[in-house]
Every structure is written in structure tokens, then in C-alpha cells.
PDB file of C-alpha atoms in Angstrom:
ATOM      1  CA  UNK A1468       7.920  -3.668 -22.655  1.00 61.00           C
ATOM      2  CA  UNK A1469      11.033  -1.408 -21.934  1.00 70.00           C
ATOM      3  CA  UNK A1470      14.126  -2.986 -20.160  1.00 74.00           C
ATOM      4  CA  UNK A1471      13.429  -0.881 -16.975  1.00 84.00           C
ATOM      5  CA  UNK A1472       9.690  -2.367 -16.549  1.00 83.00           C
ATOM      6  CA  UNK A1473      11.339  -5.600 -17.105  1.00 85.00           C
ATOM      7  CA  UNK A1474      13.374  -5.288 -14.951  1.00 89.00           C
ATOM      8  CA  UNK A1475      10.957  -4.089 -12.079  1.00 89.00           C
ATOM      9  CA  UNK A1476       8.456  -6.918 -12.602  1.00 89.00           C
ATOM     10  CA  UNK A1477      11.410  -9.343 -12.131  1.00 88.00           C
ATOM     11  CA  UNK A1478      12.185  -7.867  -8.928  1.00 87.00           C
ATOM     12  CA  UNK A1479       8.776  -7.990  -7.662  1.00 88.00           C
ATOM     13  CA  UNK A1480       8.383 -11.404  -8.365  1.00 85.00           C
ATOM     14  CA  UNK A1481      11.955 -12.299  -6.987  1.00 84.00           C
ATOM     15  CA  UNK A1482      11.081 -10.230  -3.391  1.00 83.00           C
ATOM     16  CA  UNK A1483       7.899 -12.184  -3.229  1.00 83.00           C
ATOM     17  CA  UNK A1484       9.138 -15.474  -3.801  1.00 80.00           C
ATOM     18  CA  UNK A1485      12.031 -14.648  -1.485  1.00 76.00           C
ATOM     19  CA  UNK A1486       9.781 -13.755   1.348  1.00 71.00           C
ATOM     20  CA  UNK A1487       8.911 -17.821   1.271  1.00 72.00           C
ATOM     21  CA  UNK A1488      11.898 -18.917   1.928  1.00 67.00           C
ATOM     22  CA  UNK A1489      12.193 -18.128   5.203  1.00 68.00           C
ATOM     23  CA  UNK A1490      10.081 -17.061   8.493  1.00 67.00           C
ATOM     24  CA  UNK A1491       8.057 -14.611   6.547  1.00 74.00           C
ATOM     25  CA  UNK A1492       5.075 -12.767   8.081  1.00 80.00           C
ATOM     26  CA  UNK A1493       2.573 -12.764   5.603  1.00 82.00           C
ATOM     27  CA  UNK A1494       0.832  -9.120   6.267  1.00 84.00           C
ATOM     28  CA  UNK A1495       3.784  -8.274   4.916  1.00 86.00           C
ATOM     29  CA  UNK A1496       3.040  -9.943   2.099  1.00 87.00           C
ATOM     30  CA  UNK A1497      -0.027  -8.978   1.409  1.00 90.00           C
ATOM     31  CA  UNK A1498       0.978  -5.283   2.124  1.00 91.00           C
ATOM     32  CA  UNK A1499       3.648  -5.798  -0.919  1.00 90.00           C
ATOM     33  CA  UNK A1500       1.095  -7.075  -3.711  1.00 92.00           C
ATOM     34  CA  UNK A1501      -0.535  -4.339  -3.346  1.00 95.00           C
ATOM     35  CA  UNK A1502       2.152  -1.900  -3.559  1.00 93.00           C
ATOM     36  CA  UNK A1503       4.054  -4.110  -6.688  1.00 93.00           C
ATOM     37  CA  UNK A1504       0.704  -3.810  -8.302  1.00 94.00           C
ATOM     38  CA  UNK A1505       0.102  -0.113  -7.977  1.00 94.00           C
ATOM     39  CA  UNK A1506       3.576   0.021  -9.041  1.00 92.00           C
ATOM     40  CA  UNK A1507       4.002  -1.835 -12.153  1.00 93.00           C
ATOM     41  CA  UNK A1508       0.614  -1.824 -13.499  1.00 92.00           C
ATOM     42  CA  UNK A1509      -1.456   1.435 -15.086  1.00 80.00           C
ATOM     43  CA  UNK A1510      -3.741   2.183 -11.872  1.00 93.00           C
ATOM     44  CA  UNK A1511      -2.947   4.550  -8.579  1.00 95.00           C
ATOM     45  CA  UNK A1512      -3.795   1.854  -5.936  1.00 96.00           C
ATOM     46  CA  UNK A1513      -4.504  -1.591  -4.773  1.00 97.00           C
ATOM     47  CA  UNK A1514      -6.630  -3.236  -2.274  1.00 96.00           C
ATOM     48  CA  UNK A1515      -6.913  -6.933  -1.386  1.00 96.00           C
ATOM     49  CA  UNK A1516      -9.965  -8.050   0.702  1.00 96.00           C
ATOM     50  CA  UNK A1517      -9.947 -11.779   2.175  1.00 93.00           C
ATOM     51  CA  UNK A1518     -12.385 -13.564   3.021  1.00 92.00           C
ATOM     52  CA  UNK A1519     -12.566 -15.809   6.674  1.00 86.00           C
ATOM     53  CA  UNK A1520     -14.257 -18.888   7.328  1.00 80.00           C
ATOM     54  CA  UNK A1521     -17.540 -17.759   7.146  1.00 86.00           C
ATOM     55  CA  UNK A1522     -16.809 -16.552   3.650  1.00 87.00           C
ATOM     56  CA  UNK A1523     -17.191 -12.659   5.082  1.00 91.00           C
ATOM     57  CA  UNK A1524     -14.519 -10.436   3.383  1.00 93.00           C
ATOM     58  CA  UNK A1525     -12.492  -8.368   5.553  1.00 93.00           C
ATOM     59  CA  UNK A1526      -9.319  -5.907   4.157  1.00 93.00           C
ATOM     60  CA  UNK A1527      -6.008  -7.672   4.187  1.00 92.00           C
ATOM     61  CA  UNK A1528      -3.538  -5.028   2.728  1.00 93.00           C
ATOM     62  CA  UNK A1529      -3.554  -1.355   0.510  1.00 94.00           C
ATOM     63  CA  UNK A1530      -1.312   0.146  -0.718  1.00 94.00           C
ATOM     64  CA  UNK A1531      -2.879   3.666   0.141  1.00 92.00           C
ATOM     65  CA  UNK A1532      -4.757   5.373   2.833  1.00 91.00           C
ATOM     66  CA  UNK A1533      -6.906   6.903  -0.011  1.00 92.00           C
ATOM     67  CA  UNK A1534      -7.981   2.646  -0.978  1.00 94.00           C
ATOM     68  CA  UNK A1535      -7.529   1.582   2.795  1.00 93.00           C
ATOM     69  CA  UNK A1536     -10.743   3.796   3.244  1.00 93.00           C
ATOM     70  CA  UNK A1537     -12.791   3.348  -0.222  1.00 94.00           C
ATOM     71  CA  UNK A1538     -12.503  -0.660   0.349  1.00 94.00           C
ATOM     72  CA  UNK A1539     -13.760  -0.094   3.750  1.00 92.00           C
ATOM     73  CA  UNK A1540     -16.416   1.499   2.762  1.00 93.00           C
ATOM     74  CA  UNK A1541     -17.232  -0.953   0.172  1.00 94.00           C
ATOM     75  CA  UNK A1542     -17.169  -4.003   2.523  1.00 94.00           C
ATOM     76  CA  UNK A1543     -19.707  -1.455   4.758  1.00 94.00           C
ATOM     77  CA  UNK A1544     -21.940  -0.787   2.093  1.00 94.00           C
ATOM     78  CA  UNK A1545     -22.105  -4.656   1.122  1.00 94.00           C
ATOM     79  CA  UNK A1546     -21.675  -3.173  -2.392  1.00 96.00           C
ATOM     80  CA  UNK A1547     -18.834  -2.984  -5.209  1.00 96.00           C
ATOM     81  CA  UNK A1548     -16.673  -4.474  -7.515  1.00 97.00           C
ATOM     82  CA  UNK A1549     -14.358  -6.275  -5.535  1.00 97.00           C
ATOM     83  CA  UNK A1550     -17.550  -8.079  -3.744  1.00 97.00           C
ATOM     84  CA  UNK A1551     -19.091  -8.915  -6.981  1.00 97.00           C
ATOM     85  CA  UNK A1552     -15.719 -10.614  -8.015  1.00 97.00           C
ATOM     86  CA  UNK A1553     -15.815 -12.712  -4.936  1.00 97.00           C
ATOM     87  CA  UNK A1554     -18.740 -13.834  -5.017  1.00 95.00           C
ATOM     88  CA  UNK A1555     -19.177 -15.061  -8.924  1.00 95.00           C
ATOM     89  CA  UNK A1556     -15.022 -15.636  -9.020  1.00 95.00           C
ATOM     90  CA  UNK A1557     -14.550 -13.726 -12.181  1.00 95.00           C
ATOM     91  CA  UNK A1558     -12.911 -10.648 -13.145  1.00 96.00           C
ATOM     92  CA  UNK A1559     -14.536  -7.299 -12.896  1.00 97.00           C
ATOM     93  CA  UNK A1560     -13.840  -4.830 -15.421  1.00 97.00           C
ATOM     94  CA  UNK A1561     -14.763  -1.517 -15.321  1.00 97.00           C
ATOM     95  CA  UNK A1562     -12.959   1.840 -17.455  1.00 97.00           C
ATOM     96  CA  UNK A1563     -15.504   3.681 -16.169  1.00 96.00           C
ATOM     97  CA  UNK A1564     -17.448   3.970 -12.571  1.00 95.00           C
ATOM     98  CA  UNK A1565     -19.739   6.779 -14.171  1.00 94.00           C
ATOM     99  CA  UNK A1566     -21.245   4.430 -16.289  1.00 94.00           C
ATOM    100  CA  UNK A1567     -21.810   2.202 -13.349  1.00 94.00           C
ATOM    101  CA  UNK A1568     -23.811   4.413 -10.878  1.00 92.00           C
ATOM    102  CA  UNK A1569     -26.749   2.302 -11.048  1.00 94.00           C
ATOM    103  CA  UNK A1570     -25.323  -1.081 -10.139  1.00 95.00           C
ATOM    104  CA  UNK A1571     -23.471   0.239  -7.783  1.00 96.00           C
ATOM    105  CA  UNK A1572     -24.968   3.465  -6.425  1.00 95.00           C
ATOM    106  CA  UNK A1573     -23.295   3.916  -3.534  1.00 96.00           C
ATOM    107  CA  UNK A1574     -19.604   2.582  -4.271  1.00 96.00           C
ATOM    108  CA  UNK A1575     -19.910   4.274  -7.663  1.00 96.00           C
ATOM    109  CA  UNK A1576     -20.354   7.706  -6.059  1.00 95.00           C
ATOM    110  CA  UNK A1577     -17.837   7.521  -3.015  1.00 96.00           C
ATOM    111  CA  UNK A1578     -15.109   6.184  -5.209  1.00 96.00           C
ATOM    112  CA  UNK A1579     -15.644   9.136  -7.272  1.00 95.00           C
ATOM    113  CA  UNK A1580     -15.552  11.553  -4.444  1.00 95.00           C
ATOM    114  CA  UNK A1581     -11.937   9.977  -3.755  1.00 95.00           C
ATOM    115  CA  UNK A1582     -10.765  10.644  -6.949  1.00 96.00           C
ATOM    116  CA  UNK A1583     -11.031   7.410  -8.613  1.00 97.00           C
ATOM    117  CA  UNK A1584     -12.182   7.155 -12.406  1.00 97.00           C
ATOM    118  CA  UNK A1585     -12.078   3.211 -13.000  1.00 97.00           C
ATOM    119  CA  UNK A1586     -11.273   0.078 -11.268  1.00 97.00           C
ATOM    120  CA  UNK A1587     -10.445  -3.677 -12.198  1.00 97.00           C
ATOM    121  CA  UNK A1588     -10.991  -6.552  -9.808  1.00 97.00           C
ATOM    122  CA  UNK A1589      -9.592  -9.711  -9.727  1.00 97.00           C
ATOM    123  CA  UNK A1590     -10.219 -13.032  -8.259  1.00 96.00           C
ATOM    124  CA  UNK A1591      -7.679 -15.042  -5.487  1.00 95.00           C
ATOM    125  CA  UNK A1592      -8.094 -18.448  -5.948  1.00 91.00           C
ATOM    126  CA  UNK A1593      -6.324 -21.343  -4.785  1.00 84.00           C
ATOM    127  CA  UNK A1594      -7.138 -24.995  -5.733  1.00 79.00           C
ATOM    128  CA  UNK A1595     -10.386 -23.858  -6.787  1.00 84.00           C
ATOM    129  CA  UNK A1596     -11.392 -21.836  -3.862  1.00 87.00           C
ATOM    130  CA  UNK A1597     -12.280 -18.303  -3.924  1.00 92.00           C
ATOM    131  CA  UNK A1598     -10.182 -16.298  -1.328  1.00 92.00           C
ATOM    132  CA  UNK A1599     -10.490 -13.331  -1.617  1.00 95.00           C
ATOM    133  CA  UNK A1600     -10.285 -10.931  -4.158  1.00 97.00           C
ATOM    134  CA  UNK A1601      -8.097  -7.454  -4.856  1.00 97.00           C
ATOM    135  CA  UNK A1602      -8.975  -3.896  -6.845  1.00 97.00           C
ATOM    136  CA  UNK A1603      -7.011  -2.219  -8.747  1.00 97.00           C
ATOM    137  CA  UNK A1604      -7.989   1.742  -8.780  1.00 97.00           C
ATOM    138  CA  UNK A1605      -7.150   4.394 -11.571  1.00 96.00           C
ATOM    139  CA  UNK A1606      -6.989   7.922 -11.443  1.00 96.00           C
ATOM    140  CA  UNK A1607      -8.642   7.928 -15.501  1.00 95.00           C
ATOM    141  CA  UNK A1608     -10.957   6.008 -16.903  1.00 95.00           C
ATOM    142  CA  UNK A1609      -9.323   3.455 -19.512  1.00 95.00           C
ATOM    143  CA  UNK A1610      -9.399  -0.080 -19.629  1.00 93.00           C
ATOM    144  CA  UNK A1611      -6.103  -2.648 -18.351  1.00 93.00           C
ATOM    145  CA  UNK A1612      -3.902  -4.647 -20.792  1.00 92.00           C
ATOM    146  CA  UNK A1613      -4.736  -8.046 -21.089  1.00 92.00           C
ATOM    147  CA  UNK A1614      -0.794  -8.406 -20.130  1.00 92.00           C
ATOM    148  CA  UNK A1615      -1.236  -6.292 -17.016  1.00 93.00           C
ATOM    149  CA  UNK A1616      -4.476  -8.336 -15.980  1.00 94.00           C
ATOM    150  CA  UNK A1617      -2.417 -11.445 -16.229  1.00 94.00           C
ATOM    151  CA  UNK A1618       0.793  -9.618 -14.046  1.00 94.00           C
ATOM    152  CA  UNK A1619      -1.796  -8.616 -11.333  1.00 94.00           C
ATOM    153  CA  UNK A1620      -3.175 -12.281 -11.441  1.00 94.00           C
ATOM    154  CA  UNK A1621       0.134 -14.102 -11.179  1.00 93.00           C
ATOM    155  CA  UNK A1622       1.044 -12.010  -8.717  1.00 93.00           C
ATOM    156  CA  UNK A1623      -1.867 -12.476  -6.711  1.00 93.00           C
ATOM    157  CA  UNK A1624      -1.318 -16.459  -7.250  1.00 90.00           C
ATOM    158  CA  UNK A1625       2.049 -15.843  -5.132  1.00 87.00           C
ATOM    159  CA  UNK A1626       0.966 -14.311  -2.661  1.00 89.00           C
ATOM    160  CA  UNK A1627      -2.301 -17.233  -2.187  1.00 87.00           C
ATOM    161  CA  UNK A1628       0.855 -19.831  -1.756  1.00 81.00           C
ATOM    162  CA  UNK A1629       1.856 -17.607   1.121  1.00 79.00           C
ATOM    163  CA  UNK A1630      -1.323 -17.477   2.906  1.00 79.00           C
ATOM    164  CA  UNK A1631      -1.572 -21.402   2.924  1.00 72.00           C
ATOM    165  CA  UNK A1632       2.210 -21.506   4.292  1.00 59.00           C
ATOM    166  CA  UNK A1633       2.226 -24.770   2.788  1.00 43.00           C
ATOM    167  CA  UNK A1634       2.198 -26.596  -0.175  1.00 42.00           C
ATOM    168  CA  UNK A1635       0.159 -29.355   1.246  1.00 46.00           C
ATOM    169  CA  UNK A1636      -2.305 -27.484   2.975  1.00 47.00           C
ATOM    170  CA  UNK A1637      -4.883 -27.134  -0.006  1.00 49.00           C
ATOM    171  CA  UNK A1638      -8.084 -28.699   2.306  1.00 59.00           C
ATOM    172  CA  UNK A1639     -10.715 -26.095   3.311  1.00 61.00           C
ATOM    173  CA  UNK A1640     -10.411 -25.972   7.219  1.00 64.00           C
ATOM    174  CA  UNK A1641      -6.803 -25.385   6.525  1.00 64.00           C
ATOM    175  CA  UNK A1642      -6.946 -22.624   4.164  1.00 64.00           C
ATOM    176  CA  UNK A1643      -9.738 -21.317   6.190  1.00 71.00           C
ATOM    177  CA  UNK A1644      -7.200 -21.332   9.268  1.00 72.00           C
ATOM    178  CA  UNK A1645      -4.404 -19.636   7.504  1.00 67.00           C
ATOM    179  CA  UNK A1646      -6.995 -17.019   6.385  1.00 71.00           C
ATOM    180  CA  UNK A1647      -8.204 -16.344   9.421  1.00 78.00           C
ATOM    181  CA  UNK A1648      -4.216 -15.734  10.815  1.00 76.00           C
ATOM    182  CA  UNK A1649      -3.328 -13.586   8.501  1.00 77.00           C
ATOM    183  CA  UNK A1650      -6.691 -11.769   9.069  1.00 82.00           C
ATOM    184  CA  UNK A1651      -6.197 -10.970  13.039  1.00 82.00           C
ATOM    185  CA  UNK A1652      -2.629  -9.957  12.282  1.00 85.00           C
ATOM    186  CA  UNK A1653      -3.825  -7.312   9.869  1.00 85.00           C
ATOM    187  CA  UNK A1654      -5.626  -6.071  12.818  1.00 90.00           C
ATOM    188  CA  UNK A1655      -2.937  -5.676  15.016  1.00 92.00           C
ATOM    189  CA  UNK A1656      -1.026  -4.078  12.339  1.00 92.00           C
ATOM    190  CA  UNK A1657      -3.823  -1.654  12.236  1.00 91.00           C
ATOM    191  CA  UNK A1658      -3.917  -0.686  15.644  1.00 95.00           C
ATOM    192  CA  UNK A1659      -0.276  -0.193  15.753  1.00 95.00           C
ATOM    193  CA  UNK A1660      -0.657   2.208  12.654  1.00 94.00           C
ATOM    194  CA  UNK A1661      -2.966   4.259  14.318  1.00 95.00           C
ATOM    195  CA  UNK A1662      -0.510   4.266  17.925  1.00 96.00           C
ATOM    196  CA  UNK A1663       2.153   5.722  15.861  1.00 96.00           C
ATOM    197  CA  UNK A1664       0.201   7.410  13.564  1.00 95.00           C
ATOM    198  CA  UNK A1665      -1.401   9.061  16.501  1.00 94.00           C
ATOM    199  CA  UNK A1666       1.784   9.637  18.702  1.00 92.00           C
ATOM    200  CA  UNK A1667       3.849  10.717  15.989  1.00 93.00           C
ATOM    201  CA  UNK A1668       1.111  13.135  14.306  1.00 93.00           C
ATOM    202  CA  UNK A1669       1.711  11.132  11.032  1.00 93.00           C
ATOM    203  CA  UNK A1670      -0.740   9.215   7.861  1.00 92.00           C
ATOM    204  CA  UNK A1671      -1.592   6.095   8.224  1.00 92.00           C
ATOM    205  CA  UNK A1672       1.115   5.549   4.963  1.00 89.00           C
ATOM    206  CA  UNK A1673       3.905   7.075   6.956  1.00 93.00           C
ATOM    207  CA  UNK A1674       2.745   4.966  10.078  1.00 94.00           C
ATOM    208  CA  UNK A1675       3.089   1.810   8.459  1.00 92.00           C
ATOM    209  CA  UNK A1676       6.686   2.967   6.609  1.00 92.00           C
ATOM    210  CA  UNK A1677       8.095   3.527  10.209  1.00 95.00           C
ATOM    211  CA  UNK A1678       6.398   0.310  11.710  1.00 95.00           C
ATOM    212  CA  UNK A1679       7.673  -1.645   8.817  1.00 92.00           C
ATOM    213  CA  UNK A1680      11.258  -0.670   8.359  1.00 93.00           C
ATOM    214  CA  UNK A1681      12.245  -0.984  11.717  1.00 95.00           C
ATOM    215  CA  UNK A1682      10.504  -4.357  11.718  1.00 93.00           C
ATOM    216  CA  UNK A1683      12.749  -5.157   8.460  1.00 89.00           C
ATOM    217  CA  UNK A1684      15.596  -3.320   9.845  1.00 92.00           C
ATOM    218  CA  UNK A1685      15.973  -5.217  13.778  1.00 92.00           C
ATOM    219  CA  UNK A1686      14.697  -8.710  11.865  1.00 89.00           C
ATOM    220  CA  UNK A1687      11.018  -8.802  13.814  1.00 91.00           C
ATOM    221  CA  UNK A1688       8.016 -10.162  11.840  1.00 89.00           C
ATOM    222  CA  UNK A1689       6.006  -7.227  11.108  1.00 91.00           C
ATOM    223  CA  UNK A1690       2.959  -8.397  13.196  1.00 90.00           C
ATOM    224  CA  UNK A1691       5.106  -9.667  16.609  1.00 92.00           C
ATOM    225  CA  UNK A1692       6.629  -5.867  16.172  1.00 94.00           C
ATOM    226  CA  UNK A1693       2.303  -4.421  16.081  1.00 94.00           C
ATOM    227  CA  UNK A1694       1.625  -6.779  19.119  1.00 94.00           C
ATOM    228  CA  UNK A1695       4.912  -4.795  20.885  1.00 96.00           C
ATOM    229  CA  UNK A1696       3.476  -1.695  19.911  1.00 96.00           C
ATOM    230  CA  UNK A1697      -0.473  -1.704  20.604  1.00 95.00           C
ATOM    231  CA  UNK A1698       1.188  -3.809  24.485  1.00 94.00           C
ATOM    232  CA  UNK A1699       3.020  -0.960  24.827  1.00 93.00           C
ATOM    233  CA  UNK A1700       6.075  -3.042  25.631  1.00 95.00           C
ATOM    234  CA  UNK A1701       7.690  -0.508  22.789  1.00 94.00           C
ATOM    235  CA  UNK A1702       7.534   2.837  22.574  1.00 94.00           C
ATOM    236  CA  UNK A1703       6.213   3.774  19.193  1.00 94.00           C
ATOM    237  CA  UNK A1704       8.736   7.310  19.780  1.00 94.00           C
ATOM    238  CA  UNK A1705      11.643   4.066  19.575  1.00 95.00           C
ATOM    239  CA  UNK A1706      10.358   3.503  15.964  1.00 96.00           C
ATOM    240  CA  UNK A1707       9.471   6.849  14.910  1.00 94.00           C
ATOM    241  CA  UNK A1708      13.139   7.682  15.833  1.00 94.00           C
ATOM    242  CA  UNK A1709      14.921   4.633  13.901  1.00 95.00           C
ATOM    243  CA  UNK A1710      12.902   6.063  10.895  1.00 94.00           C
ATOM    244  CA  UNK A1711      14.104   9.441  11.550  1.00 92.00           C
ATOM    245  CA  UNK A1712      18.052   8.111  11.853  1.00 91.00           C
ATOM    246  CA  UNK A1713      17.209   5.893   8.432  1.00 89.00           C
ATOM    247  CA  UNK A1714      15.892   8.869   6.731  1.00 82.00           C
ATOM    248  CA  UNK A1715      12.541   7.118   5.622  1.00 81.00           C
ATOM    249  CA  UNK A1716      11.111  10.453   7.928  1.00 77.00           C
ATOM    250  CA  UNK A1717      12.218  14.244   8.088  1.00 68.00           C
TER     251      UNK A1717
END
């Protein structure tokens, strides 16, 4: 492992663990596995699905438009990796979808279409319950090192502490609340995406960028700062412009 790599992992973990010190707002989160995994690991994108109390998965966080709408599409199709790795609560391994067309015909084919050659899913699980579970897309076909499977996994076992909030809240109808809080914040984080993404004329990437530094930037959780937005009782020109004056937009 070179010094630099090092170096990055370290940082990932220490921003992560950080974020549970305080106040954290944990689409945030979320948001940063799967950009720390796309990162550090061999694959071009990540995408963590969650499941709520009624054990239906629903996406929590990617870390590209490109996986925002492939995951989607899995969850519509009822049909894919990730929801094969939820439901039995192993990995699922695949270098390459074209050998896979006939178990998953549909998935297989769209993922494809998108550009996407393999993918590797991977369980969250906390105190012996299933969460949710998070794919991790290449742009080649090729398999994952056993030491990136278990960087993706320990990272994933963060971010499970941060959905719970608390290190005593392991019983179901907890975990199931916490789940379901962290799902209806993605959604509002969503809509204001699309607000700014539609105001602004910008990608659903760039959308979030602007949303989330100036949520970083004025010290707002993330999802109070979406509820502002999609309310209307900010202007999503106020945030488009503070990305503009922070150069994170030309």
C-alpha cells in the first residue's frame, strides 16, 4: 500500500469518526461512505440502499448521479445485486455483469447501458441485523481485493454506529426508528437537489456540492438546510451564489 493511500484511508476513517462527535446529520454521512469508497477502493461509484421497518429498501446515499439512477432502477425492478445481498446477508461478488444476464436480466442489461462492467455488494449489519446493504460499481470487469472488501466493510460498520446515534440503541424498534429518520431526510435532501438543480440549470452532483458546502460552511445540518430549501424560506440563488464566491462553481 503506498504512503499516499495510507494516508487517504486514515483520513476517511478520521472524518467519519469525527462526524460522531458532535451534532452530526447523518445523510451526510451516508453521502460520505459512498464517496470514501469510490475513492479509495478500485470501482467508479457507490450506492447504499437501507432498508425501513418493513424491511423495504429505499436509497440512502451515491456518490454519483450515474449510481443514484442504476440503484433506482434496481430497487424498481425488485432485481440485483445489492437486493440479493440484503436479503441472504452475504457478499455479492460479481467481475463480470455479462456473465450474469440471466439471473439478473434486467439489472444486468441497464447497468451495462450505464457503463458499468462489474459490481460488488456488501452487507450493513449491526448486532446481527441486516440494514441495508451498499454496491460498489466498476467501469472494468475484475474482481476486488480481499483488503479492499474488508476497507468497504469497516467502513460501512462506521457509518451503521451513526445511523443508531447510540451505542445503546441496538433493539429492533430502535434501529428501525433511526432508519426510518435518516430515510425521510434523504428525501428532503432530494427534493432540495432537484430545487437547485432545477433553478440553477445544474446535475444533480453539482446540486448537492452547493447544498452541502454552504450547509458545512454557515454550520446547518445538511437536512434542516433541504427543509429551508424545498419551504422556500431560502432562496436556492443564496446557495448557488456562496458556491460561486467559494469557487466549488464557475
Amino acid at each position: 500500500m503506498s504512503e499516499n493511500r495510507e494516508r487517504e484511508i486514515i483520513r476517511a476513517f478520521v472524518e467519519m469518526s469525527n462526524e460522531l462527535v458532535d451534532d452530526y446529520d447523518v445523510v451526510d454521512v451516508l453521502k460520505q461512505l459512498t464517496d470514501h469508497c469510490a475513492r479509495l477502493l478500485d470501482v467508479a461509484s457507490a450506492g447504499l440502499l437501507l432498508a425501513d421497518g418493513r424491511g423495504v429498501l429505499h436509497l440512502a446515499a451515491s456518490s454519483s448521479d450515474r449510481v443514484h439512477q442504476l440503484e433506482v432502477f434496481q430497487l424498481q425492478r425488485d432485481e440485483g445485486p445489492c437486493l440479493d445481498c440484503f436479503r441472504d446477508g452475504h457478499q455479492v461478488l460479481v467481475p463480470d455483469l455479462a456473465d450474469e444476464e440471466q439471473r439478473w436480466p434486467q439489472f444486468s442489461r441497464a447497468a451495462q447501458e450505464v457503463g458499468y462492467r462489474s459490481v460488488h455488494a456488501l452487507p450493513m449489519v449491526l448486532t446481527g441485523h441486516v440494514l441495508g446493504a451498499m454496491g460498489l460499481f466498476g467501469d472494468m470487469p475484475g474482481t476486488l481485493e480481499d483488503d479492499d472488501l474488508a476497507l468497504a466493510q469497516a467502513l460501512l460498520h462506521v457509518a451503521s454506529v451513526a445511523i443508531v446515534n447510540e451505542r445503546s440503541a441496538t433493539d429492533r424498534a430502535t434501529v428501525n426508528s433511526q432508519l426510518q429518520r435518516a430515510l425521510s431526510s434523504r428525501i428532503v435532501v432530494e427534493q432540495a437537489k432537484g430545487v437547485i438543480a432545477h433553478s440553477a440549470d445544474l446535475d444533480m452532483d453539482h446540486a448537492f456540492a452547493v447544498l452541502r458546502r454552504y450547509a458545512r460552511d454557515h454550520g446547518i445540518k445538511l437536512s434542516v438546510l433541504a427543509s429551508q430549501v424545498v419551504d422556500r424560506e431560502l432562496r436556492s440563488e443564496v446557495l448557488v451564489q456562496h458556491a460561486r464566491a467559494v469557487a466549488i462553481l464557475h
